Every structure is written in structure tokens, then in C-alpha cells.
XYZ file of C-alpha atoms in Angstrom:
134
model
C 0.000 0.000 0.000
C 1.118 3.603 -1.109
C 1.102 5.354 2.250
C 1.838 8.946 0.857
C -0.689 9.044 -1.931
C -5.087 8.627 -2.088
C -7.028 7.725 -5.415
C -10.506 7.531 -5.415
C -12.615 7.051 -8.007
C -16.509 7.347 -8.356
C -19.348 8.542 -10.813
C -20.367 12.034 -10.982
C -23.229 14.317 -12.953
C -21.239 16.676 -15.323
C -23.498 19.689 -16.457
C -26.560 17.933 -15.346
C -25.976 15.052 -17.660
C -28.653 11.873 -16.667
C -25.435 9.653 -17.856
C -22.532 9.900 -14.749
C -19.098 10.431 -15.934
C -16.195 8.578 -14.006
C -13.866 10.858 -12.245
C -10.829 10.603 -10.052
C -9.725 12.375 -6.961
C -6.664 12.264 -6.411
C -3.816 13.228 -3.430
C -0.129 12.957 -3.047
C 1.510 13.395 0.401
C 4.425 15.287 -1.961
C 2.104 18.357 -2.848
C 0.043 18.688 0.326
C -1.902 21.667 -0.528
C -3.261 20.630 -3.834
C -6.094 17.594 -4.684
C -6.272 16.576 -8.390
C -9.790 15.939 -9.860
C -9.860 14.373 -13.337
C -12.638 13.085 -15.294
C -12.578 10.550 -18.039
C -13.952 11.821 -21.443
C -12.892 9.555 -23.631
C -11.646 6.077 -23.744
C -8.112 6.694 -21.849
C -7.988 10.424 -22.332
C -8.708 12.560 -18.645
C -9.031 16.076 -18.266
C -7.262 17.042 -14.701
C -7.783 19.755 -12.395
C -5.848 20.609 -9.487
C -6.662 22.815 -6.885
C -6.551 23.373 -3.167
C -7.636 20.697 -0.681
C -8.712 23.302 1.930
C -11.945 24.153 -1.138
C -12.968 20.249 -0.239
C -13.068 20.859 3.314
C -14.523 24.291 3.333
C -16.559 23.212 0.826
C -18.312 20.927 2.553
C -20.218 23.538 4.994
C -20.093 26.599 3.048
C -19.179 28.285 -0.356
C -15.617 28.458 -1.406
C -13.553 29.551 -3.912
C -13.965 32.973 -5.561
C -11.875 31.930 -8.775
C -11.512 29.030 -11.619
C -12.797 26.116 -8.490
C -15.686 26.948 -6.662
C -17.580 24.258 -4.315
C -20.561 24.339 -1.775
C -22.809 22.386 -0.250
C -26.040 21.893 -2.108
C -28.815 22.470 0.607
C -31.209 24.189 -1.918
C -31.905 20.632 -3.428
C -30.206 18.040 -1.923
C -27.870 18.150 1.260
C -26.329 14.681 0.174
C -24.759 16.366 -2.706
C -21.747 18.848 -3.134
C -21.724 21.321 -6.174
C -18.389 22.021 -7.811
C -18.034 24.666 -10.422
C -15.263 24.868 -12.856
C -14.327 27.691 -15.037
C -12.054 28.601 -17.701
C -11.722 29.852 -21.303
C -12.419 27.333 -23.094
C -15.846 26.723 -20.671
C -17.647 25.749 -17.779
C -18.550 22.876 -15.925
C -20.765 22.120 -12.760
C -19.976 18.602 -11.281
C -22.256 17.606 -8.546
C -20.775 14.727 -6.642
C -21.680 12.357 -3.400
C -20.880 14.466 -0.203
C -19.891 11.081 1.488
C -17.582 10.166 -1.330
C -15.552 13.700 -0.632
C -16.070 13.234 3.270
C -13.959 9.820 2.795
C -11.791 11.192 0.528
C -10.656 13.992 2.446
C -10.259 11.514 5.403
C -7.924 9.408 4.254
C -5.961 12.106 2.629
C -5.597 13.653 6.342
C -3.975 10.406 7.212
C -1.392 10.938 4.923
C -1.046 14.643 5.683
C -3.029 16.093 8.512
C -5.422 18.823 7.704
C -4.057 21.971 8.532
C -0.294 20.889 8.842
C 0.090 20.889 5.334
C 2.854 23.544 5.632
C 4.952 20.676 7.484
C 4.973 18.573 5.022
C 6.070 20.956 1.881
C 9.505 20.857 0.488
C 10.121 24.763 -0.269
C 13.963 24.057 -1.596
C 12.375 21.090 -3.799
C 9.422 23.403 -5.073
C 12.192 26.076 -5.767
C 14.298 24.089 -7.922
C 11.418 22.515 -9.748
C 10.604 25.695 -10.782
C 14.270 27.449 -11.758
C 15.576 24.174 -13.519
C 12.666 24.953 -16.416
């Protein structure tokens, strides 16, 4: 078992589609601030997003994000659901996907890095030469 990394997959609604579209969350101990979210649109090709973990957790109570990621609770319809909203040039998408599916996510991803720690676990002089050695 890889104890620094969580994949999760499940089925969520993309743009209010009645056909659910696999997706993948995804966390590596290595980046601790960021979660990956991809969803399959073709057969093998995935479109990834990565953003912060802390708009899963917040998310889950209350509206966050105020720029490309957005995600809230849906208590207008359905309290069982959480509403993520992605925007760019090329479009926009609103995912809705299983509260409980995000709740475990984010668990297990605290076990490799605790919530609110995740300054602990982040390599500065590895992110800095990552970044000059382009």
C-alpha cells in the first residue's frame, strides 16, 4: 500500500448530464496543498484539475472559492450532494458529486497529511528548484 498518496474514483453528474461520468480524486503526500480531480472523457484520455484541498473541506459547509474552483454544499436541493463549479476559457462545468464520497476522501488524505499541517509537510527548496531548472 502507497502510504503517501489517495485515489478515489466514483461517478459524478457533469453539467446535469442523466449519464454519470467517471472521475478521479486524487492526493499525493508530496504536494500537500493541492487535490487533483480528473474526469474521463474519452476512452483513456482525462481532463485534470488541481486545486486546493482546503476548497474540499470548506466546501463541505459553506461556499468556497472565488476563482476558476468553486464548491458548496447543495442544501437548496439536496444536502447529500456537493456542487463544484469549474471555469475557464475554453468553458464551464458544474460537477455535482456524493458528499460522502468527498467526506472519505478527504479523510484518508488527512492520514497521509493532517489537515491543517500541510505547511509541514512541503519541500520549499524542492518546489524552488522545480521551478528554476525549467
Amino acid at each position: 500500500m502507497n502510504t503517501d498518496a489517495v485515489n478515489q474514483n466514483q461517478f459524478v453528474t457533469l453539467n446535469g448530464s442523466p449519464a454519470p461520468v467517471l472521475s478521479r480524486l486524487s492526493y499525493v503526500g508530496s504536494e500537500p496543498f493541492a487535490v487533483n480531480l480528473a474526469f474521463r472523457t474519452e476512452r483513456g484520455r482525462w481532463v485534470e484539475w488541481t486545486f486546493a484541498r482546503e476548497l474540499l473541506v470548506t466546501g463541505l459547509s459553506e461556499p468556497a472559492g472565488i476563482g476558476d474552483v468553486r464548491v458548496r454544499p447543495d442544501l437548496a436541493t439536496d444536502e447529500d450532494l456537493l456542487i463544484l463549479e469549474i471555469e475557464s476559457p475554453d468553458g464551464y462545468a458544474l460537477v455535482e458529486m456524493e458528499r460522502e464520497d468527498v467526506e472519505r476522501f478527504l479523510d484518508a488524505s488527512a492520514e497521509v497529511v493532517p489537515i491543517g499541517a500541510e505547511d509541514s509537510y512541503f519541500d520549499v527548496d524542492a518546489f524552488i528548484a522545480e521551478i528554476t531548472n525549467v
